[in-house]
mmCIF file of N, CA and C in Angstrom:
data_model
loop_
_atom_site.group_PDB
_atom_site.id
_atom_site.type_symbol
_atom_site.label_atom_id
_atom_site.label_comp_id
_atom_site.label_asym_id
_atom_site.label_seq_id
_atom_site.Cartn_x
_atom_site.Cartn_y
_atom_site.Cartn_z
ATOM 1 N N UNK X 1 63.579 149.815 169.357
ATOM 2 C CA UNK X 1 62.207 149.637 169.806
ATOM 3 C C UNK X 1 61.851 150.726 170.814
ATOM 4 N N UNK X 2 60.698 151.298 170.663
ATOM 5 C CA UNK X 2 60.211 152.364 171.526
ATOM 6 C C UNK X 2 59.755 151.811 172.870
ATOM 7 N N UNK X 3 59.835 152.650 173.907
ATOM 8 C CA UNK X 3 59.335 152.277 175.227
ATOM 9 C C UNK X 3 57.833 152.518 175.352
ATOM 10 N N UNK X 4 57.262 153.186 174.375
ATOM 11 C CA UNK X 4 55.834 153.491 174.401
ATOM 12 C C UNK X 4 55.018 152.201 174.274
ATOM 13 N N UNK X 5 53.983 152.041 175.107
ATOM 14 C CA UNK X 5 53.115 150.865 175.057
ATOM 15 C C UNK X 5 51.895 151.189 174.209
ATOM 16 N N UNK X 6 51.640 150.358 173.186
ATOM 17 C CA UNK X 6 50.467 150.500 172.332
ATOM 18 C C UNK X 6 49.769 149.149 172.235
ATOM 19 N N UNK X 7 48.453 149.173 172.113
ATOM 20 C CA UNK X 7 47.692 147.924 172.054
ATOM 21 C C UNK X 7 46.522 148.059 171.106
ATOM 22 N N UNK X 8 46.001 146.918 170.664
ATOM 23 C CA UNK X 8 44.722 146.849 169.959
ATOM 24 C C UNK X 8 44.199 145.437 170.120
ATOM 25 N N UNK X 9 42.935 145.244 169.946
ATOM 26 C CA UNK X 9 42.342 143.915 170.077
ATOM 27 C C UNK X 9 42.617 143.141 168.800
ATOM 28 N N UNK X 10 43.332 142.038 168.896
ATOM 29 C CA UNK X 10 43.642 141.199 167.732
ATOM 30 C C UNK X 10 42.502 140.258 167.428
ATOM 31 N N UNK X 11 41.877 139.724 168.470
ATOM 32 C CA UNK X 11 40.665 138.921 168.291
ATOM 33 C C UNK X 11 39.895 138.847 169.608
ATOM 34 N N UNK X 12 38.629 138.501 169.495
ATOM 35 C CA UNK X 12 37.778 138.295 170.657
ATOM 36 C C UNK X 12 37.266 136.865 170.582
ATOM 37 N N UNK X 13 37.491 136.085 171.633
ATOM 38 C CA UNK X 13 37.050 134.691 171.669
ATOM 39 C C UNK X 13 35.654 134.617 172.280
ATOM 40 N N UNK X 14 34.764 133.941 171.550
ATOM 41 C CA UNK X 14 33.374 133.852 171.974
ATOM 42 C C UNK X 14 32.930 132.401 171.941
ATOM 43 N N UNK X 15 32.416 131.896 173.059
ATOM 44 C CA UNK X 15 31.857 130.548 173.101
ATOM 45 C C UNK X 15 30.439 130.612 172.540
ATOM 46 N N UNK X 16 30.150 129.762 171.555
ATOM 47 C CA UNK X 16 28.825 129.789 170.922
ATOM 48 C C UNK X 16 28.245 128.386 170.836
ATOM 49 N N UNK X 17 26.948 128.313 170.969
ATOM 50 C CA UNK X 17 26.248 127.033 170.911
ATOM 51 C C UNK X 17 26.225 126.477 169.487
ATOM 52 N N UNK X 18 25.915 127.315 168.514
ATOM 53 C CA UNK X 18 25.815 126.902 167.114
ATOM 54 C C UNK X 18 26.865 127.651 166.294
ATOM 55 N N UNK X 19 28.038 127.048 166.148
ATOM 56 C CA UNK X 19 29.145 127.714 165.468
ATOM 57 C C UNK X 19 28.826 127.985 163.998
ATOM 58 N N UNK X 20 28.103 127.095 163.343
ATOM 59 C CA UNK X 20 27.785 127.295 161.927
ATOM 60 C C UNK X 20 26.900 128.516 161.721
ATOM 61 N N UNK X 21 25.934 128.730 162.603
ATOM 62 C CA UNK X 21 25.077 129.910 162.509
ATOM 63 C C UNK X 21 25.929 131.172 162.606
ATOM 64 N N UNK X 22 26.834 131.201 163.585
ATOM 65 C CA UNK X 22 27.667 132.379 163.807
ATOM 66 C C UNK X 22 28.650 132.601 162.659
ATOM 67 N N UNK X 23 29.244 131.533 162.135
ATOM 68 C CA UNK X 23 30.146 131.670 160.977
ATOM 69 C C UNK X 23 29.391 132.311 159.821
ATOM 70 N N UNK X 24 28.210 131.790 159.516
ATOM 71 C CA UNK X 24 27.416 132.315 158.403
ATOM 72 C C UNK X 24 27.008 133.767 158.658
ATOM 73 N N UNK X 25 26.558 134.066 159.868
ATOM 74 C CA UNK X 25 26.127 135.421 160.209
ATOM 75 C C UNK X 25 27.259 136.424 159.994
ATOM 76 N N UNK X 26 28.418 136.182 160.606
ATOM 77 C CA UNK X 26 29.497 137.157 160.534
ATOM 78 C C UNK X 26 30.108 137.248 159.129
ATOM 79 N N UNK X 27 30.086 136.159 158.377
ATOM 80 C CA UNK X 27 30.580 136.210 157.000
ATOM 81 C C UNK X 27 29.601 136.977 156.114
ATOM 82 N N UNK X 28 28.317 136.661 156.216
ATOM 83 C CA UNK X 28 27.312 137.284 155.359
ATOM 84 C C UNK X 28 27.075 138.746 155.724
ATOM 85 N N UNK X 29 26.908 139.034 156.995
ATOM 86 C CA UNK X 29 26.567 140.383 157.437
ATOM 87 C C UNK X 29 27.774 141.318 157.429
ATOM 88 N N UNK X 30 28.931 140.821 157.884
ATOM 89 C CA UNK X 30 30.106 141.684 158.059
ATOM 90 C C UNK X 30 31.222 141.417 157.055
ATOM 91 N N UNK X 31 31.093 140.385 156.231
ATOM 92 C CA UNK X 31 32.145 140.062 155.272
ATOM 93 C C UNK X 31 33.395 139.499 155.920
ATOM 94 N N UNK X 32 33.270 138.908 157.124
ATOM 95 C CA UNK X 32 34.427 138.365 157.833
ATOM 96 C C UNK X 32 34.710 136.947 157.360
ATOM 97 N N UNK X 33 35.707 136.814 156.492
ATOM 98 C CA UNK X 33 36.095 135.511 155.964
ATOM 99 C C UNK X 33 36.982 134.762 156.949
ATOM 100 N N UNK X 34 37.139 133.483 156.690
ATOM 101 C CA UNK X 34 37.953 132.621 157.541
ATOM 102 C C UNK X 34 39.427 133.013 157.478
ATOM 103 N N UNK X 35 40.068 133.020 158.633
ATOM 104 C CA UNK X 35 41.512 133.207 158.730
ATOM 105 C C UNK X 35 42.185 131.893 159.094
ATOM 106 N N UNK X 36 41.507 131.114 159.959
ATOM 107 C CA UNK X 36 42.101 129.882 160.495
ATOM 108 C C UNK X 36 40.988 129.009 161.058
ATOM 109 N N UNK X 37 41.187 127.695 161.014
ATOM 110 C CA UNK X 37 40.197 126.759 161.543
ATOM 111 C C UNK X 37 40.902 125.706 162.381
ATOM 112 N N UNK X 38 40.320 125.380 163.525
ATOM 113 C CA UNK X 38 40.769 124.256 164.342
ATOM 114 C C UNK X 38 39.767 123.143 164.099
ATOM 115 N N UNK X 39 40.223 122.058 163.473
ATOM 116 C CA UNK X 39 39.331 120.963 163.113
ATOM 117 C C UNK X 39 38.957 121.053 161.649
ATOM 118 N N UNK X 40 37.965 120.289 161.278
ATOM 119 C CA UNK X 40 37.479 120.246 159.905
ATOM 120 C C UNK X 40 36.646 121.490 159.610
ATOM 121 N N UNK X 41 36.804 122.071 158.429
ATOM 122 C CA UNK X 41 36.059 123.268 158.057
ATOM 123 C C UNK X 41 34.544 123.037 158.127
ATOM 124 N N UNK X 42 34.102 121.816 157.846
ATOM 125 C CA UNK X 42 32.670 121.510 157.909
ATOM 126 C C UNK X 42 32.162 121.296 159.330
ATOM 127 N N UNK X 43 33.073 121.040 160.258
ATOM 128 C CA UNK X 43 32.699 120.819 161.654
ATOM 129 C C UNK X 43 33.807 121.360 162.562
ATOM 130 N N UNK X 44 34.018 122.684 162.561
ATOM 131 C CA UNK X 44 35.147 123.249 163.302
ATOM 132 C C UNK X 44 34.943 123.253 164.812
ATOM 133 N N UNK X 45 36.056 123.050 165.519
ATOM 134 C CA UNK X 45 36.070 123.259 166.967
ATOM 135 C C UNK X 45 36.164 124.751 167.262
ATOM 136 N N UNK X 46 37.006 125.422 166.463
ATOM 137 C CA UNK X 46 37.183 126.862 166.581
ATOM 138 C C UNK X 46 37.354 127.426 165.174
ATOM 139 N N UNK X 47 36.980 128.697 165.024
ATOM 140 C CA UNK X 47 36.989 129.348 163.721
ATOM 141 C C UNK X 47 37.399 130.799 163.938
ATOM 142 N N UNK X 48 38.491 131.227 163.318
ATOM 143 C CA UNK X 48 38.967 132.595 163.421
ATOM 144 C C UNK X 48 38.645 133.334 162.134
ATOM 145 N N UNK X 49 38.243 134.596 162.253
ATOM 146 C CA UNK X 49 37.923 135.394 161.079
ATOM 147 C C UNK X 49 38.997 136.449 160.841
ATOM 148 N N UNK X 50 39.114 136.843 159.581
ATOM 149 C CA UNK X 50 39.856 138.062 159.268
ATOM 150 C C UNK X 50 38.969 139.182 159.785
ATOM 151 N N UNK X 51 39.458 139.924 160.701
ATOM 152 C CA UNK X 51 38.648 140.961 161.315
ATOM 153 C C UNK X 51 38.514 140.781 162.811
ATOM 154 N N UNK X 52 39.076 139.699 163.385
ATOM 155 C CA UNK X 52 39.241 139.642 164.820
ATOM 156 C C UNK X 52 38.351 138.767 165.673
ATOM 157 N N UNK X 53 37.553 137.865 165.104
ATOM 158 C CA UNK X 53 36.730 136.996 165.935
ATOM 159 C C UNK X 53 37.306 135.589 166.023
ATOM 160 N N UNK X 54 37.179 134.997 167.178
ATOM 161 C CA UNK X 54 37.474 133.583 167.386
ATOM 162 C C UNK X 54 36.197 132.968 167.931
ATOM 163 N N UNK X 55 35.544 132.133 167.119
ATOM 164 C CA UNK X 55 34.318 131.465 167.538
ATOM 165 C C UNK X 55 34.684 130.081 168.046
ATOM 166 N N UNK X 56 34.230 129.750 169.241
ATOM 167 C CA UNK X 56 34.557 128.477 169.878
ATOM 168 C C UNK X 56 33.290 127.646 170.001
ATOM 169 N N UNK X 57 33.240 126.493 169.335
ATOM 170 C CA UNK X 57 32.058 125.632 169.365
ATOM 171 C C UNK X 57 31.851 125.077 170.765
ATOM 172 N N UNK X 58 30.660 125.273 171.286
ATOM 173 C CA UNK X 58 30.305 124.761 172.602
ATOM 174 C C UNK X 58 28.823 124.385 172.569
ATOM 175 N N UNK X 59 28.489 123.256 171.897
ATOM 176 C CA UNK X 59 27.086 122.863 171.741
ATOM 177 C C UNK X 59 26.329 122.709 173.052
ATOM 178 N N UNK X 60 27.039 122.405 174.136
ATOM 179 C CA UNK X 60 26.392 122.224 175.435
ATOM 180 C C UNK X 60 26.451 123.494 176.291
ATOM 181 N N UNK X 61 26.505 124.641 175.670
ATOM 182 C CA UNK X 61 26.649 125.918 176.366
ATOM 183 C C UNK X 61 25.566 126.121 177.429
ATOM 184 N N UNK X 62 24.351 125.680 177.158
ATOM 185 C CA UNK X 62 23.262 125.849 178.121
ATOM 186 C C UNK X 62 23.488 125.053 179.407
ATOM 187 N N UNK X 63 24.276 123.991 179.321
ATOM 188 C CA UNK X 63 24.510 123.125 180.479
ATOM 189 C C UNK X 63 25.700 123.553 181.328
ATOM 190 N N UNK X 64 26.486 124.499 180.843
ATOM 191 C CA UNK X 64 27.677 124.959 181.555
ATOM 192 C C UNK X 64 27.245 125.908 182.674
ATOM 193 N N UNK X 65 27.776 125.713 183.895
ATOM 194 C CA UNK X 65 27.441 126.641 184.983
ATOM 195 C C UNK X 65 27.790 128.073 184.588
ATOM 196 N N UNK X 66 26.955 129.019 184.985
ATOM 197 C CA UNK X 66 27.130 130.408 184.544
ATOM 198 C C UNK X 66 28.501 130.976 184.885
ATOM 199 N N UNK X 67 29.112 130.552 185.995
ATOM 200 C CA UNK X 67 30.424 131.093 186.351
ATOM 201 C C UNK X 67 31.551 130.526 185.482
ATOM 202 N N UNK X 68 31.263 129.543 184.636
ATOM 203 C CA UNK X 68 32.271 128.975 183.747
ATOM 204 C C UNK X 68 32.082 129.389 182.290
ATOM 205 N N UNK X 69 31.069 130.179 181.999
ATOM 206 C CA UNK X 69 30.763 130.531 180.618
ATOM 207 C C UNK X 69 31.674 131.617 180.059
ATOM 208 N N UNK X 70 32.225 132.457 180.867
ATOM 209 C CA UNK X 70 33.061 133.534 180.364
ATOM 210 C C UNK X 70 32.214 134.618 179.733
ATOM 211 N N UNK X 71 31.662 135.486 180.528
ATOM 212 C CA UNK X 71 30.733 136.495 180.044
ATOM 213 C C UNK X 71 31.414 137.537 179.184
ATOM 214 N N UNK X 72 30.711 138.016 178.195
ATOM 215 C CA UNK X 72 31.180 139.075 177.305
ATOM 216 C C UNK X 72 30.092 140.147 177.303
ATOM 217 N N UNK X 73 30.430 141.368 177.632
ATOM 218 C CA UNK X 73 29.422 142.428 177.712
ATOM 219 C C UNK X 73 28.799 142.699 176.349
ATOM 220 N N UNK X 74 29.630 143.013 175.371
ATOM 221 C CA UNK X 74 29.156 143.158 174.002
ATOM 222 C C UNK X 74 30.344 143.201 173.064
ATOM 223 N N UNK X 75 30.063 143.047 171.803
ATOM 224 C CA UNK X 75 31.076 143.070 170.763
ATOM 225 C C UNK X 75 30.827 144.298 169.903
ATOM 226 N N UNK X 76 31.810 145.174 169.815
ATOM 227 C CA UNK X 76 31.699 146.372 168.979
ATOM 228 C C UNK X 76 32.361 146.115 167.632
ATOM 229 N N UNK X 77 31.598 146.292 166.563
ATOM 230 C CA UNK X 77 32.121 146.030 165.227
ATOM 231 C C UNK X 77 31.998 147.287 164.382
ATOM 232 N N UNK X 78 33.140 147.781 163.893
ATOM 233 C CA UNK X 78 33.152 148.917 162.986
ATOM 234 C C UNK X 78 32.710 148.430 161.613
ATOM 235 N N UNK X 79 31.825 149.164 160.955
ATOM 236 C CA UNK X 79 31.333 148.776 159.635
ATOM 237 C C UNK X 79 31.477 149.936 158.663
ATOM 238 N N UNK X 80 31.631 149.612 157.380
ATOM 239 C CA UNK X 80 31.793 150.671 156.393
ATOM 240 C C UNK X 80 30.464 151.114 155.777
ATOM 241 N N UNK X 81 29.373 150.367 156.017
ATOM 242 C CA UNK X 81 28.065 150.719 155.475
ATOM 243 C C UNK X 81 26.995 150.243 156.456
ATOM 244 N N UNK X 82 26.668 151.097 157.403
ATOM 245 C CA UNK X 82 25.743 150.728 158.475
ATOM 246 C C UNK X 82 24.397 150.253 157.925
ATOM 247 N N UNK X 83 23.839 150.968 156.955
ATOM 248 C CA UNK X 83 22.522 150.599 156.430
ATOM 249 C C UNK X 83 22.526 149.198 155.830
ATOM 250 N N UNK X 84 23.533 148.875 155.025
ATOM 251 C CA UNK X 84 23.607 147.562 154.380
ATOM 252 C C UNK X 84 23.803 146.454 155.415
ATOM 253 N N UNK X 85 24.654 146.692 156.390
ATOM 254 C CA UNK X 85 24.916 145.689 157.430
ATOM 255 C C UNK X 85 23.650 145.411 158.246
ATOM 256 N N UNK X 86 22.961 146.464 158.660
ATOM 257 C CA UNK X 86 21.760 146.271 159.477
ATOM 258 C C UNK X 86 20.641 145.611 158.679
ATOM 259 N N UNK X 87 20.532 145.944 157.401
ATOM 260 C CA UNK X 87 19.514 145.295 156.563
ATOM 261 C C UNK X 87 19.750 143.786 156.532
ATOM 262 N N UNK X 88 21.002 143.372 156.355
ATOM 263 C CA UNK X 88 21.333 141.939 156.346
ATOM 264 C C UNK X 88 21.145 141.330 157.731
ATOM 265 N N UNK X 89 21.571 142.037 158.752
ATOM 266 C CA UNK X 89 21.509 141.503 160.122
ATOM 267 C C UNK X 89 20.071 141.245 160.548
ATOM 268 N N UNK X 90 19.168 142.170 160.242
ATOM 269 C CA UNK X 90 17.771 142.017 160.666
ATOM 270 C C UNK X 90 17.049 140.896 159.924
ATOM 271 N N UNK X 91 17.653 140.349 158.864
ATOM 272 C CA UNK X 91 17.074 139.195 158.179
ATOM 273 C C UNK X 91 17.316 137.911 158.983
ATOM 274 N N UNK X 92 18.179 137.993 159.994
ATOM 275 C CA UNK X 92 18.480 136.849 160.852
ATOM 276 C C UNK X 92 17.601 136.888 162.104
ATOM 277 N N UNK X 93 17.684 135.852 162.887
ATOM 278 C CA UNK X 93 16.924 135.753 164.128
ATOM 279 C C UNK X 93 17.627 136.562 165.211
ATOM 280 N N UNK X 94 17.547 137.897 165.085
ATOM 281 C CA UNK X 94 18.177 138.798 166.044
ATOM 282 C C UNK X 94 17.102 139.679 166.677
ATOM 283 N N UNK X 95 17.480 140.277 167.800
ATOM 284 C CA UNK X 95 16.544 141.139 168.535
ATOM 285 C C UNK X 95 17.224 142.484 168.770
ATOM 286 N N UNK X 96 16.489 143.567 168.517
ATOM 287 C CA UNK X 96 17.023 144.893 168.795
ATOM 288 C C UNK X 96 17.093 145.104 170.303
ATOM 289 N N UNK X 97 18.195 145.684 170.760
ATOM 290 C CA UNK X 97 18.377 145.965 172.186
ATOM 291 C C UNK X 97 17.960 147.404 172.493
ATOM 292 N N UNK X 98 17.691 147.722 173.759
ATOM 293 C CA UNK X 98 17.223 149.062 174.126
ATOM 294 C C UNK X 98 18.202 150.189 173.768
ATOM 295 N N UNK X 99 19.485 149.871 173.594
ATOM 296 C CA UNK X 99 20.475 150.909 173.294
ATOM 297 C C UNK X 99 20.261 151.553 171.922
ATOM 298 N N UNK X 100 19.547 150.866 171.018
ATOM 299 C CA UNK X 100 19.291 151.464 169.710
ATOM 300 C C UNK X 100 19.262 150.438 168.593
ATOM 301 N N UNK X 101 18.888 150.900 167.405
ATOM 302 C CA UNK X 101 18.718 150.017 166.243
ATOM 303 C C UNK X 101 20.008 149.327 165.823
ATOM 304 N N UNK X 102 21.144 149.884 166.171
ATOM 305 C CA UNK X 102 22.431 149.292 165.798
ATOM 306 C C UNK X 102 22.977 148.347 166.872
ATOM 307 N N UNK X 103 22.208 148.096 167.921
ATOM 308 C CA UNK X 103 22.564 147.142 168.968
ATOM 309 C C UNK X 103 21.642 145.932 168.823
ATOM 310 N N UNK X 104 22.226 144.749 168.581
ATOM 311 C CA UNK X 104 21.441 143.545 168.353
ATOM 312 C C UNK X 104 21.855 142.445 169.319
ATOM 313 N N UNK X 105 20.905 141.592 169.658
ATOM 314 C CA UNK X 105 21.208 140.410 170.443
ATOM 315 C C UNK X 105 21.034 139.186 169.550
ATOM 316 N N UNK X 106 22.070 138.346 169.486
ATOM 317 C CA UNK X 106 22.045 137.131 168.681
ATOM 318 C C UNK X 106 21.401 136.008 169.496
ATOM 319 N N UNK X 107 20.992 134.907 168.838
ATOM 320 C CA UNK X 107 20.255 133.848 169.537
ATOM 321 C C UNK X 107 20.935 133.279 170.784
ATOM 322 N N UNK X 108 22.260 133.209 170.813
ATOM 323 C CA UNK X 108 22.951 132.684 171.997
ATOM 324 C C UNK X 108 23.110 133.726 173.096
ATOM 325 N N UNK X 109 22.626 134.958 172.860
ATOM 326 C CA UNK X 109 22.681 135.997 173.875
ATOM 327 C C UNK X 109 23.758 137.042 173.656
ATOM 328 N N UNK X 110 24.634 136.845 172.680
ATOM 329 C CA UNK X 110 25.708 137.805 172.426
ATOM 330 C C UNK X 110 25.127 139.132 171.960
ATOM 331 N N UNK X 111 25.532 140.220 172.605
ATOM 332 C CA UNK X 111 25.126 141.563 172.194
ATOM 333 C C UNK X 111 26.183 142.133 171.250
ATOM 334 N N UNK X 112 25.712 142.698 170.133
ATOM 335 C CA UNK X 112 26.606 143.261 169.127
ATOM 336 C C UNK X 112 26.219 144.707 168.866
ATOM 337 N N UNK X 113 27.221 145.595 168.934
ATOM 338 C CA UNK X 113 27.024 146.998 168.596
ATOM 339 C C UNK X 113 27.718 147.253 167.263
ATOM 340 N N UNK X 114 26.969 147.663 166.255
ATOM 341 C CA UNK X 114 27.553 148.027 164.964
ATOM 342 C C UNK X 114 27.806 149.527 164.972
ATOM 343 N N UNK X 115 29.023 149.926 164.547
ATOM 344 C CA UNK X 115 29.450 151.317 164.599
ATOM 345 C C UNK X 115 29.892 151.735 163.204
ATOM 346 N N UNK X 116 29.385 152.878 162.727
ATOM 347 C CA UNK X 116 29.762 153.378 161.407
ATOM 348 C C UNK X 116 31.190 153.908 161.451
ATOM 349 N N UNK X 117 32.038 153.379 160.583
ATOM 350 C CA UNK X 117 33.438 153.810 160.505
ATOM 351 C C UNK X 117 33.595 154.961 159.518
ATOM 352 N N UNK X 118 34.668 155.692 159.656
ATOM 353 C CA UNK X 118 35.002 156.750 158.695
ATOM 354 C C UNK X 118 35.283 156.112 157.337
ATOM 355 N N UNK X 119 34.928 156.814 156.286
ATOM 356 C CA UNK X 119 35.086 156.286 154.937
ATOM 357 C C UNK X 119 36.532 155.858 154.649
ATOM 358 N N UNK X 120 36.677 154.627 154.181
ATOM 359 C CA UNK X 120 37.980 154.081 153.796
ATOM 360 C C UNK X 120 38.818 153.534 154.936
ATOM 361 N N UNK X 121 38.405 153.777 156.188
ATOM 362 C CA UNK X 121 39.248 153.380 157.322
ATOM 363 C C UNK X 121 39.316 151.868 157.503
ATOM 364 N N UNK X 122 38.209 151.177 157.318
ATOM 365 C CA UNK X 122 38.211 149.727 157.512
ATOM 366 C C UNK X 122 39.093 149.056 156.470
ATOM 367 N N UNK X 123 38.962 149.463 155.227
ATOM 368 C CA UNK X 123 39.798 148.881 154.171
ATOM 369 C C UNK X 123 41.282 149.113 154.458
ATOM 370 N N UNK X 124 41.611 150.298 154.942
ATOM 371 C CA UNK X 124 43.003 150.608 155.272
ATOM 372 C C UNK X 124 43.508 149.727 156.409
ATOM 373 N N UNK X 125 42.707 149.579 157.447
ATOM 374 C CA UNK X 125 43.097 148.756 158.596
ATOM 375 C C UNK X 125 43.264 147.297 158.189
ATOM 376 N N UNK X 126 42.312 146.769 157.429
ATOM 377 C CA UNK X 126 42.364 145.357 157.040
ATOM 378 C C UNK X 126 43.459 145.056 156.014
ATOM 379 N N UNK X 127 44.030 146.097 155.406
ATOM 380 C CA UNK X 127 45.109 145.855 154.454
ATOM 381 C C UNK X 127 46.456 145.635 155.151
ATOM 382 N N UNK X 128 46.508 145.861 156.443
ATOM 383 C CA UNK X 128 47.739 145.719 157.216
ATOM 384 C C UNK X 128 47.819 144.311 157.800
ATOM 385 N N UNK X 129 48.983 143.660 157.656
ATOM 386 C CA UNK X 129 49.225 142.366 158.299
ATOM 387 C C UNK X 129 50.184 142.611 159.463
ATOM 388 N N UNK X 130 49.672 142.671 160.711
ATOM 389 C CA UNK X 130 50.523 142.987 161.840
ATOM 390 C C UNK X 130 51.309 141.813 162.398
ATOM 391 N N UNK X 131 51.058 140.611 161.896
ATOM 392 C CA UNK X 131 51.740 139.431 162.436
ATOM 393 C C UNK X 131 53.189 139.375 161.962
ATOM 394 N N UNK X 132 54.041 138.889 162.814
ATOM 395 C CA UNK X 132 55.468 138.784 162.521
ATOM 396 C C UNK X 132 55.788 137.354 162.087
ATOM 397 N N UNK X 133 55.119 136.898 161.040
ATOM 398 C CA UNK X 133 55.352 135.541 160.529
ATOM 399 C C UNK X 133 55.437 135.554 159.019
#
């Protein structure tokens, strides 16, 4: 084993008010299918996607004190077809942010930056199973 330290983000956990909306959005817009579910698939407590998201159901998110919400600045998502992704994304109840057309705010306030990936890179990355199980 090498002494060199290497890292990457395996998943990002996000507390969301409407988990079903977010599951549908990320599956439809980004093609992020389910990897794992905590609870019933029809009413999940948590939902992990292939591609690194962990959505945590928190229907009472508005009632949680701001210092307990766990702020997230934004979520950067590499995409293989920016035009197609943005066309689908803008069909949802999203708002463009001042940073540009590829920066969107979702209904619960999550900011998402879509980034165009190099051709073939996403498919190559997603073909790797880094887990030791």
